[in-house]
Structures are given as structure tokens and as C-alpha cells.
Amino acid sequence: MKPRRRPLGRTPVQVTELGFGAAGIGNLFTAVGDDRAEQAVTAAWECGVRYFDTAPHYGLGLSERRLGAVLRTLPRGEYTLSTKVGRLLEPTPAGGGDDLADGFAVPATHRRVWDFSAGGVRRSIEDSLRRLGLDRIDVAYLHDPDDHAEQALAEAYPELERLRAEGVLGAIGVGMNQAGMLARFTRETDLDVVLLAGRYSLLDQRGLAELLPLAHRRGVGVVVGGVFNSGLLADPRPGATFDYTAAPAELLARATALKAVCAEHGVPLRAAALRFPFGHPAVASVLVGTRSAEEVRDAAALLDHPVPAALWADLKERGLLPADVPTPARES
């Protein structure tokens, strides 16, 4: 079954339930060859994925260049593309070294410069279009404005509004690893979508406290990233990571218990983790970071795996999910 399409908030922009997160093909943590990256994007298309997300931050532009190289060969009207603003890439004249300190196995040919000014937003969009080799971007997110909230609200966000009014962008939003500031943007602006990473999963439902109900009331779409919490819900074992650091013993025990209950119902833990966010009506898509065709096909198959309502009830009964957390009504 191909991933279903859903509207992104109140906009005409549509996304598939499964989105392709392109940090991996930007050499996140380890290098990926050009051929393997191309095969991953192609496999996503073959699996019915029609939502692709990238950012200048990912591999100092490598992710955008690789993603654009494939997307340019595909019908432009059939997919939705998002990228992000807030970090400009400036050439480093000296060169040398790598970017592993920022998480990417690429040469340090550029440095990131935080810029949430109106001019910075315009330049970021223009630079991204040049790297992508495409004529438009469908969705632009303010990327990680945690330490730049006031400038992002006063300068960057209004510029995104202008770009949306001009028809340059179809939808605008904010993407962060925290729910609190996303709720503030949702209250104080007229954004269309928020990208919430790691805060609405089987292990972490902080997004439910305020953000998701608020987004639903205001007609704001929610894209969820990090449903595996950086690895713990993909493979809960000693040494697994949560938020990119070693998982605490308590969380490892919870993840192991989640996996055991899922197994009793014949459901892989990863399938339950992928399906869980769709219990909330505000959620439009789940982004999965993949770096190979095999990983893409696996994610598509897992999202399509039947998840019985009895599993969610059992998890609540055993105290592994809060009793009031919304869960998907249908099996797949």
C-alpha cells in the first residue's frame, strides 16, 4: 500500500504520511556515497513517498544538492519539498578539516552562520534553490531558533509570511527539538505547520501537553520527526542512544518493555513507533531519516504493518503509555 496523502494544516499543500528525511544523505555521522544516496531517494519515490525534507545544515548543503539531483528528474507537481532557514553557509577560505563536530562526515568547506534576519531568510531561500536546482520550495521552516526566538519572531517569520503572500512558498513553519517554543510560535503567529522532532513518540509525549492540542485548534499541521528517538526505539539494547547520547537505564528498560508487548501482538516495535503519532488528528506526516534504498523500503513496509487497537490498549493497561494519550483507530 502506498503512503496516504494528508493536507498540511489549512493549506493546499499535501504530504504523504511517510516523509523522507534527508539528513542521512547529507552524511549524518557517517559518509554515504552519491550512488547510495540517489538509490535511497529513488526507492522512496517507488514506495510512494511524495514528501521530502532537507536543510542547508545537513552536510553543509550536500543533502540539498543530492536530493535536488534526483527530484529534478521527477514530475514537479507530484511531490512536496521542504527546506529550512536560519543558518547561512559561508565559504571557509582556508578549508581543511571536516564537519564531524557538527555531526556530518563532509569536508569543512563552509561554516554555518546563524541569521534570522529578513535578508538572511531571502538569501537562504535563494541559496537553497540554487543548490537544489529547482524553481520553487513548497514549505520553509525556521530551523532551530531556540537561542534566536526574538529575532525569529520579529524578522524571520514576517519575511516568511511575505514570501508566502508572494507565492514563493506554499506553507511556512518552524522546526525544533522542543515543544514549548513551537507552542509559542503557534500562539503568536499565523504559521501553517510545525516540525516537532523527538517529542511525540512512544517514549516521549511532551508535545501533547500543549502543542498538539493547540495546533489542532488553530488548524496548524504537525510533522513529527525522531519517532525512534535517535535509535532507542529502533533497537532497544545496551548502548542504544536516546537524543543522540547513551540512553539512561530507565528509558532502556521502558523501551525493552514496549518491544516485548509489541511482540506479543505480532507487531515490530518500529512499526508501532511509526504509527503511534497518527493517533493525534493534528499529525500529517512522520519524517524518517534514511540513507539507503533498503532502509526506505523497510520504513514503508513498517508503516503499512497492521497495528491492532488491542496493542495500544495493552500498552496503556501496563502503564507504558499514558491512559489519555490518543492512539490510532485503524490498524494500518
mmCIF file of C-alpha atoms in Angstrom:
data_model
loop_
_atom_site.group_PDB
_atom_site.id
_atom_site.type_symbol
_atom_site.label_atom_id
_atom_site.label_comp_id
_atom_site.label_asym_id
_atom_site.label_seq_id
_atom_site.Cartn_x
_atom_site.Cartn_y
_atom_site.Cartn_z
ATOM 1 C CA MET A 1 0.000 0.000 0.000
ATOM 2 C CA LYS A 2 1.349 3.447 -0.915
ATOM 3 C CA PRO A 3 1.596 6.057 1.884
ATOM 4 C CA ARG A 4 -1.576 8.105 2.157
ATOM 5 C CA ARG A 5 -1.601 11.838 1.462
ATOM 6 C CA ARG A 6 -2.793 14.340 4.042
ATOM 7 C CA PRO A 7 -3.287 18.122 3.872
ATOM 8 C CA LEU A 8 -0.739 20.261 5.669
ATOM 9 C CA GLY A 9 -2.870 22.295 8.047
ATOM 10 C CA ARG A 10 -5.208 24.682 6.224
ATOM 11 C CA THR A 11 -3.007 24.938 3.137
ATOM 12 C CA PRO A 12 -3.454 23.264 -0.261
ATOM 13 C CA VAL A 13 -0.038 21.663 0.279
ATOM 14 C CA GLN A 14 -0.229 17.910 0.752
ATOM 15 C CA VAL A 15 2.273 15.498 2.270
ATOM 16 C CA THR A 16 2.425 11.733 2.415
ATOM 17 C CA GLU A 17 2.150 10.064 5.799
ATOM 18 C CA LEU A 18 5.721 8.849 5.336
ATOM 19 C CA GLY A 19 8.217 11.614 4.632
ATOM 20 C CA PHE A 20 11.840 11.272 3.518
ATOM 21 C CA GLY A 21 14.182 12.977 5.969
ATOM 22 C CA ALA A 22 17.313 13.829 4.008
ATOM 23 C CA ALA A 23 19.849 14.409 6.789
ATOM 24 C CA GLY A 24 21.210 10.901 6.225
ATOM 25 C CA ILE A 25 22.116 11.556 2.603
ATOM 26 C CA GLY A 26 23.926 14.663 3.844
ATOM 27 C CA ASN A 27 26.385 12.252 5.528
ATOM 28 C CA LEU A 28 24.922 12.489 9.025
ATOM 29 C CA PHE A 29 27.576 10.881 11.292
ATOM 30 C CA THR A 30 28.938 8.653 8.503
ATOM 31 C CA ALA A 31 29.601 9.085 4.802
ATOM 32 C CA VAL A 32 27.155 7.854 2.172
ATOM 33 C CA GLY A 33 28.230 7.583 -1.455
ATOM 34 C CA ASP A 34 26.485 9.502 -4.232
ATOM 35 C CA ASP A 35 25.064 6.315 -5.769
ATOM 36 C CA ARG A 36 23.649 5.086 -2.476
ATOM 37 C CA ALA A 37 22.076 8.466 -1.769
ATOM 38 C CA GLU A 38 20.475 8.525 -5.220
ATOM 39 C CA GLN A 39 19.148 4.995 -4.735
ATOM 40 C CA ALA A 40 17.596 5.981 -1.389
ATOM 41 C CA VAL A 41 15.656 8.897 -2.898
ATOM 42 C CA THR A 42 14.607 6.788 -5.885
ATOM 43 C CA ALA A 43 13.401 3.989 -3.607
ATOM 44 C CA ALA A 44 11.345 6.493 -1.615
ATOM 45 C CA TRP A 45 9.637 7.599 -4.809
ATOM 46 C CA GLU A 46 8.991 3.994 -5.824
ATOM 47 C CA CYS A 47 7.438 3.338 -2.396
ATOM 48 C CA GLY A 48 5.013 6.209 -2.904
ATOM 49 C CA VAL A 49 6.749 8.805 -0.730
ATOM 50 C CA ARG A 50 5.942 12.276 -2.011
ATOM 51 C CA TYR A 51 7.238 14.433 0.829
ATOM 52 C CA PHE A 52 10.961 15.214 1.037
ATOM 53 C CA ASP A 53 12.603 17.345 3.734
ATOM 54 C CA THR A 54 16.104 18.781 3.751
ATOM 55 C CA ALA A 55 18.102 21.740 5.111
ATOM 56 C CA PRO A 56 21.294 23.701 4.380
ATOM 57 C CA HIS A 57 22.601 22.452 7.751
ATOM 58 C CA TYR A 58 22.613 18.840 6.545
ATOM 59 C CA GLY A 59 26.106 18.185 5.279
ATOM 60 C CA LEU A 60 26.816 21.859 4.537
ATOM 61 C CA GLY A 61 24.442 21.770 1.585
ATOM 62 C CA LEU A 62 25.259 18.225 0.437
ATOM 63 C CA SER A 63 21.782 16.960 1.320
ATOM 64 C CA GLU A 64 20.106 19.667 -0.777
ATOM 65 C CA ARG A 65 22.393 19.032 -3.744
ATOM 66 C CA ARG A 66 21.877 15.272 -3.683
ATOM 67 C CA LEU A 67 18.123 15.479 -3.133
ATOM 68 C CA GLY A 68 17.693 18.060 -5.883
ATOM 69 C CA ALA A 69 19.665 15.957 -8.361
ATOM 70 C CA VAL A 70 17.024 13.215 -8.129
ATOM 71 C CA LEU A 71 13.949 15.391 -7.698
ATOM 72 C CA ARG A 72 14.812 17.328 -10.865
ATOM 73 C CA THR A 73 14.149 14.132 -12.829
ATOM 74 C CA LEU A 74 10.669 13.658 -11.324
ATOM 75 C CA PRO A 75 7.344 15.417 -12.049
ATOM 76 C CA ARG A 76 7.498 18.662 -10.047
ATOM 77 C CA GLY A 77 3.776 18.807 -9.390
ATOM 78 C CA GLU A 78 3.692 15.387 -7.735
ATOM 79 C CA TYR A 79 5.874 15.934 -4.658
ATOM 80 C CA THR A 80 6.236 18.348 -1.754
ATOM 81 C CA LEU A 81 9.665 19.688 -0.833
ATOM 82 C CA SER A 82 10.606 21.431 2.395
ATOM 83 C CA THR A 83 13.849 23.037 3.469
ATOM 84 C CA LYS A 84 14.852 25.362 6.286
ATOM 85 C CA VAL A 85 16.172 28.833 7.014
ATOM 86 C CA GLY A 86 18.217 30.255 9.868
ATOM 87 C CA ARG A 87 21.715 29.043 9.011
ATOM 88 C CA LEU A 88 23.595 30.581 6.101
ATOM 89 C CA LEU A 89 26.598 28.785 4.629
ATOM 90 C CA GLU A 90 29.721 30.917 4.249
ATOM 91 C CA PRO A 91 32.813 29.585 2.415
ATOM 92 C CA THR A 92 35.866 28.938 4.590
ATOM 93 C CA PRO A 93 38.843 30.273 2.633
ATOM 94 C CA ALA A 94 41.402 28.154 4.487
ATOM 95 C CA GLY A 95 39.463 24.892 4.047
ATOM 96 C CA GLY A 96 40.739 21.664 5.528
ATOM 97 C CA GLY A 97 39.302 19.538 8.278
ATOM 98 C CA ASP A 98 35.843 18.038 8.465
ATOM 99 C CA ASP A 99 32.406 18.880 9.823
ATOM 100 C CA LEU A 100 32.098 15.986 12.276
ATOM 101 C CA ALA A 101 31.921 18.371 15.226
ATOM 102 C CA ASP A 102 28.521 19.363 13.836
ATOM 103 C CA GLY A 103 27.617 15.758 13.055
ATOM 104 C CA PHE A 104 28.340 15.474 9.324
ATOM 105 C CA ALA A 105 31.088 13.494 7.604
ATOM 106 C CA VAL A 106 31.861 16.129 4.968
ATOM 107 C CA PRO A 107 34.818 18.436 4.334
ATOM 108 C CA ALA A 108 34.551 21.743 6.194
ATOM 109 C CA THR A 109 34.313 23.832 3.026
ATOM 110 C CA HIS A 110 31.811 26.198 4.640
ATOM 111 C CA ARG A 111 30.823 27.447 8.067
ATOM 112 C CA ARG A 112 27.313 27.960 9.367
ATOM 113 C CA VAL A 113 26.258 31.475 10.308
ATOM 114 C CA TRP A 114 23.066 31.941 12.325
ATOM 115 C CA ASP A 115 20.875 34.522 10.585
ATOM 116 C CA PHE A 116 17.192 35.050 11.345
ATOM 117 C CA SER A 117 17.054 38.475 9.718
ATOM 118 C CA ALA A 118 14.639 39.161 6.862
ATOM 119 C CA GLY A 119 17.542 39.450 4.448
ATOM 120 C CA GLY A 120 19.011 36.225 5.758
ATOM 121 C CA VAL A 121 15.753 34.401 5.078
ATOM 122 C CA ARG A 122 15.627 35.665 1.470
ATOM 123 C CA ARG A 123 19.229 34.740 0.876
ATOM 124 C CA SER A 124 18.782 31.306 2.446
ATOM 125 C CA ILE A 125 15.850 30.501 0.142
ATOM 126 C CA GLU A 126 17.803 31.711 -2.915
ATOM 127 C CA ASP A 127 20.874 29.671 -1.915
ATOM 128 C CA SER A 128 18.755 26.557 -1.320
ATOM 129 C CA LEU A 129 17.060 26.890 -4.720
ATOM 130 C CA ARG A 130 20.487 27.148 -6.330
ATOM 131 C CA ARG A 131 21.779 24.031 -4.555
ATOM 132 C CA LEU A 132 18.573 22.098 -5.261
ATOM 133 C CA GLY A 133 18.440 23.219 -8.879
ATOM 134 C CA LEU A 134 14.666 23.626 -8.602
ATOM 135 C CA ASP A 135 12.350 26.527 -9.323
ATOM 136 C CA ARG A 136 10.448 26.513 -6.040
ATOM 137 C CA ILE A 137 10.259 25.245 -2.467
ATOM 138 C CA ASP A 138 6.876 24.208 -1.100
ATOM 139 C CA VAL A 139 7.496 24.554 2.647
ATOM 140 C CA ALA A 140 10.109 26.570 4.541
ATOM 141 C CA TYR A 141 10.767 26.054 8.247
ATOM 142 C CA LEU A 142 12.601 28.328 10.650
ATOM 143 C CA HIS A 143 15.288 25.876 11.762
ATOM 144 C CA ASP A 144 16.138 25.596 15.476
ATOM 145 C CA PRO A 145 15.521 29.205 16.573
ATOM 146 C CA ASP A 146 15.973 28.163 20.232
ATOM 147 C CA ASP A 147 18.537 30.870 21.030
ATOM 148 C CA HIS A 148 17.205 33.375 18.495
ATOM 149 C CA ALA A 149 13.499 33.439 19.296
ATOM 150 C CA GLU A 150 13.020 37.202 19.404
ATOM 151 C CA GLN A 151 14.757 37.872 16.078
ATOM 152 C CA ALA A 152 12.989 34.901 14.501
ATOM 153 C CA LEU A 153 9.605 36.252 15.604
ATOM 154 C CA ALA A 154 10.329 39.888 14.745
ATOM 155 C CA GLU A 155 12.235 39.472 11.460
ATOM 156 C CA ALA A 156 12.442 35.955 10.030
ATOM 157 C CA TYR A 157 8.821 34.922 10.495
ATOM 158 C CA PRO A 158 7.346 38.104 8.898
ATOM 159 C CA GLU A 159 9.650 37.569 5.923
ATOM 160 C CA LEU A 160 8.342 34.017 5.522
ATOM 161 C CA GLU A 161 4.821 35.492 5.597
ATOM 162 C CA ARG A 162 5.775 37.878 2.778
ATOM 163 C CA LEU A 163 7.244 35.041 0.738
ATOM 164 C CA ARG A 164 4.050 33.040 1.255
ATOM 165 C CA ALA A 165 1.943 36.028 0.172
ATOM 166 C CA GLU A 166 4.108 36.426 -2.933
ATOM 167 C CA GLY A 167 3.514 32.767 -3.843
ATOM 168 C CA VAL A 168 7.196 31.880 -3.432
ATOM 169 C CA LEU A 169 6.275 29.422 -0.653
ATOM 170 C CA GLY A 170 3.162 27.301 -0.247
ATOM 171 C CA ALA A 171 3.440 26.891 3.522
ATOM 172 C CA ILE A 172 5.620 28.205 6.336
ATOM 173 C CA GLY A 173 6.532 26.844 9.724
ATOM 174 C CA VAL A 174 9.080 26.193 12.437
ATOM 175 C CA GLY A 175 11.100 23.036 13.132
ATOM 176 C CA MET A 176 12.614 22.285 16.543
ATOM 177 C CA ASN A 177 13.535 19.565 19.027
ATOM 178 C CA GLN A 178 11.351 21.127 21.729
ATOM 179 C CA ALA A 179 7.617 21.632 22.059
ATOM 180 C CA GLY A 180 7.466 24.731 24.269
ATOM 181 C CA MET A 181 8.781 27.278 21.796
ATOM 182 C CA LEU A 182 6.832 25.675 18.952
ATOM 183 C CA ALA A 183 3.703 26.296 21.023
ATOM 184 C CA ARG A 184 4.728 29.947 21.391
ATOM 185 C CA PHE A 185 5.126 30.343 17.619
ATOM 186 C CA THR A 186 1.774 28.633 17.114
ATOM 187 C CA ARG A 187 0.079 31.048 19.537
ATOM 188 C CA GLU A 188 1.748 34.235 18.297
ATOM 189 C CA THR A 189 1.925 33.764 14.518
ATOM 190 C CA ASP A 190 -0.094 32.540 11.560
ATOM 191 C CA LEU A 191 2.191 29.664 10.602
ATOM 192 C CA ASP A 192 0.913 26.636 8.719
ATOM 193 C CA VAL A 193 2.980 23.781 10.111
ATOM 194 C CA VAL A 194 5.356 22.802 12.892
ATOM 195 C CA LEU A 195 8.025 20.119 12.659
ATOM 196 C CA LEU A 196 8.383 18.503 16.085
ATOM 197 C CA ALA A 197 11.419 16.242 16.442
ATOM 198 C CA GLY A 198 11.713 13.639 19.182
ATOM 199 C CA ARG A 199 8.935 14.991 21.405
ATOM 200 C CA TYR A 200 5.988 12.902 20.281
ATOM 201 C CA SER A 201 6.944 9.263 20.397
ATOM 202 C CA LEU A 202 6.202 6.098 22.333
ATOM 203 C CA LEU A 203 8.793 7.233 24.876
ATOM 204 C CA ASP A 204 8.284 11.000 24.939
ATOM 205 C CA GLN A 205 4.882 12.675 24.697
ATOM 206 C CA ARG A 206 5.870 16.203 25.754
ATOM 207 C CA GLY A 207 4.332 17.545 22.551
ATOM 208 C CA LEU A 208 0.895 16.503 23.820
ATOM 209 C CA ALA A 209 0.899 18.797 26.853
ATOM 210 C CA GLU A 210 0.173 21.963 24.866
ATOM 211 C CA LEU A 211 1.485 21.980 21.321
ATOM 212 C CA LEU A 212 -0.577 19.287 19.600
ATOM 213 C CA PRO A 213 -3.989 20.340 21.018
ATOM 214 C CA LEU A 214 -3.152 23.981 20.235
ATOM 215 C CA ALA A 215 -2.068 23.131 16.687
ATOM 216 C CA HIS A 216 -5.270 21.161 16.146
ATOM 217 C CA ARG A 217 -7.452 24.035 17.377
ATOM 218 C CA ARG A 218 -5.664 26.543 15.157
ATOM 219 C CA GLY A 219 -5.584 24.330 12.059
ATOM 220 C CA VAL A 220 -1.795 24.013 12.082
ATOM 221 C CA GLY A 221 -0.338 20.830 10.619
ATOM 222 C CA VAL A 222 2.209 18.826 12.586
ATOM 223 C CA VAL A 223 5.072 16.873 11.046
ATOM 224 C CA VAL A 224 6.723 14.524 13.529
ATOM 225 C CA GLY A 225 10.383 13.601 13.325
ATOM 226 C CA GLY A 226 12.569 11.436 15.529
ATOM 227 C CA VAL A 227 9.946 8.777 16.244
ATOM 228 C CA PHE A 228 12.747 6.308 17.047
ATOM 229 C CA ASN A 229 14.306 8.819 19.489
ATOM 230 C CA SER A 230 17.681 8.587 17.712
ATOM 231 C CA GLY A 231 17.808 4.799 17.880
ATOM 232 C CA LEU A 232 16.414 3.574 21.172
ATOM 233 C CA LEU A 233 13.015 2.661 19.715
ATOM 234 C CA ALA A 234 14.605 1.146 16.623
ATOM 235 C CA ASP A 235 16.710 -1.323 18.594
ATOM 236 C CA PRO A 236 16.497 -1.143 22.399
ATOM 237 C CA ARG A 237 19.706 -2.718 23.654
ATOM 238 C CA PRO A 238 22.603 -1.716 25.909
ATOM 239 C CA GLY A 239 24.482 1.102 24.228
ATOM 240 C CA ALA A 240 21.448 2.355 22.291
ATOM 241 C CA THR A 241 21.075 6.124 22.072
ATOM 242 C CA PHE A 242 18.293 8.499 23.101
ATOM 243 C CA ASP A 243 18.582 12.096 21.884
ATOM 244 C CA TYR A 244 21.980 11.139 20.454
ATOM 245 C CA THR A 245 23.514 10.194 23.792
ATOM 246 C CA ALA A 246 23.614 6.886 25.679
ATOM 247 C CA ALA A 247 20.105 6.009 26.815
ATOM 248 C CA PRO A 248 19.522 6.104 30.596
ATOM 249 C CA ALA A 249 18.810 2.714 32.162
ATOM 250 C CA GLU A 250 15.206 3.656 32.966
ATOM 251 C CA LEU A 251 14.424 4.560 29.344
ATOM 252 C CA LEU A 252 16.188 1.462 28.054
ATOM 253 C CA ALA A 253 14.017 -0.666 30.376
ATOM 254 C CA ARG A 254 10.843 1.069 29.123
ATOM 255 C CA ALA A 255 11.826 0.614 25.502
ATOM 256 C CA THR A 256 12.587 -3.054 26.118
ATOM 257 C CA ALA A 257 9.183 -3.491 27.755
ATOM 258 C CA LEU A 258 7.491 -1.739 24.815
ATOM 259 C CA LYS A 259 9.236 -4.106 22.432
ATOM 260 C CA ALA A 260 8.108 -7.165 24.414
ATOM 261 C CA VAL A 261 4.432 -6.111 24.442
ATOM 262 C CA CYS A 262 4.553 -5.317 20.736
ATOM 263 C CA ALA A 263 5.995 -8.779 20.081
ATOM 264 C CA GLU A 264 3.081 -10.358 21.965
ATOM 265 C CA HIS A 265 0.778 -8.740 19.397
ATOM 266 C CA GLY A 266 2.946 -9.679 16.428
ATOM 267 C CA VAL A 267 3.969 -6.074 15.773
ATOM 268 C CA PRO A 268 7.577 -4.884 15.352
ATOM 269 C CA LEU A 269 8.373 -2.090 17.797
ATOM 270 C CA ARG A 270 9.455 0.139 14.903
ATOM 271 C CA ALA A 271 6.058 -0.321 13.237
ATOM 272 C CA ALA A 272 4.269 0.786 16.402
ATOM 273 C CA ALA A 273 6.652 3.738 16.766
ATOM 274 C CA LEU A 274 5.932 4.889 13.219
ATOM 275 C CA ARG A 275 2.163 4.531 13.527
ATOM 276 C CA PHE A 276 1.769 5.989 17.043
ATOM 277 C CA PRO A 277 1.843 9.740 16.159
ATOM 278 C CA PHE A 278 -1.130 9.381 13.817
ATOM 279 C CA GLY A 279 -3.381 8.888 16.820
ATOM 280 C CA HIS A 280 -3.457 12.660 17.107
ATOM 281 C CA PRO A 281 -5.569 14.427 14.448
ATOM 282 C CA ALA A 282 -3.071 17.289 14.029
ATOM 283 C CA VAL A 283 -0.330 14.980 12.751
ATOM 284 C CA ALA A 284 0.016 14.951 8.975
ATOM 285 C CA SER A 285 3.302 13.146 8.372
ATOM 286 C CA VAL A 286 6.156 11.281 10.029
ATOM 287 C CA LEU A 287 9.661 12.030 8.757
ATOM 288 C CA VAL A 288 12.109 9.143 8.776
ATOM 289 C CA GLY A 289 15.801 9.711 8.176
ATOM 290 C CA THR A 290 17.053 7.059 5.770
ATOM 291 C CA ARG A 291 20.339 6.672 3.923
ATOM 292 C CA SER A 292 19.795 3.618 1.708
ATOM 293 C CA ALA A 293 17.150 2.054 -0.502
ATOM 294 C CA GLU A 294 16.864 -0.832 1.949
ATOM 295 C CA GLU A 295 16.110 1.474 4.866
ATOM 296 C CA VAL A 296 13.482 3.327 2.839
ATOM 297 C CA ARG A 297 11.696 0.132 1.815
ATOM 298 C CA ASP A 298 11.843 -1.126 5.387
ATOM 299 C CA ALA A 299 10.235 2.073 6.713
ATOM 300 C CA ALA A 300 7.477 1.933 4.103
ATOM 301 C CA ALA A 301 6.730 -1.700 4.939
ATOM 302 C CA LEU A 302 6.711 -0.983 8.679
ATOM 303 C CA LEU A 303 4.295 1.921 8.325
ATOM 304 C CA ASP A 304 1.968 -0.389 6.410
ATOM 305 C CA HIS A 305 2.187 -3.152 9.057
ATOM 306 C CA PRO A 306 -1.185 -3.731 10.783
ATOM 307 C CA VAL A 307 -1.214 -2.472 14.382
ATOM 308 C CA PRO A 308 -4.280 -3.738 16.293
ATOM 309 C CA ALA A 309 -6.154 -1.467 18.684
ATOM 310 C CA ALA A 310 -5.579 -4.125 21.331
ATOM 311 C CA LEU A 311 -1.867 -3.286 21.344
ATOM 312 C CA TRP A 312 -2.481 0.338 22.303
ATOM 313 C CA ALA A 313 -4.945 -0.749 24.994
ATOM 314 C CA ASP A 314 -2.414 -3.231 26.367
ATOM 315 C CA LEU A 315 0.355 -0.610 26.489
ATOM 316 C CA LYS A 316 -1.924 1.711 28.454
ATOM 317 C CA GLU A 317 -3.019 -1.063 30.800
ATOM 318 C CA ARG A 318 0.606 -1.883 31.609
ATOM 319 C CA GLY A 319 1.477 1.760 32.218
ATOM 320 C CA LEU A 320 3.749 2.016 29.180
ATOM 321 C CA LEU A 321 1.572 4.736 27.634
ATOM 322 C CA PRO A 322 -0.487 7.371 29.464
ATOM 323 C CA ALA A 323 -4.151 6.428 29.693
ATOM 324 C CA ASP A 324 -5.294 9.607 27.951
ATOM 325 C CA VAL A 325 -2.862 9.595 25.026
ATOM 326 C CA PRO A 326 -4.722 9.384 21.680
ATOM 327 C CA THR A 327 -3.929 6.291 19.633
ATOM 328 C CA PRO A 328 -4.688 5.347 16.037
ATOM 329 C CA ALA A 329 -8.165 3.969 15.478
ATOM 330 C CA ARG A 330 -7.420 1.864 12.412
ATOM 331 C CA GLU A 331 -4.980 -0.981 12.019
ATOM 332 C CA SER A 332 -2.675 0.407 9.361
#
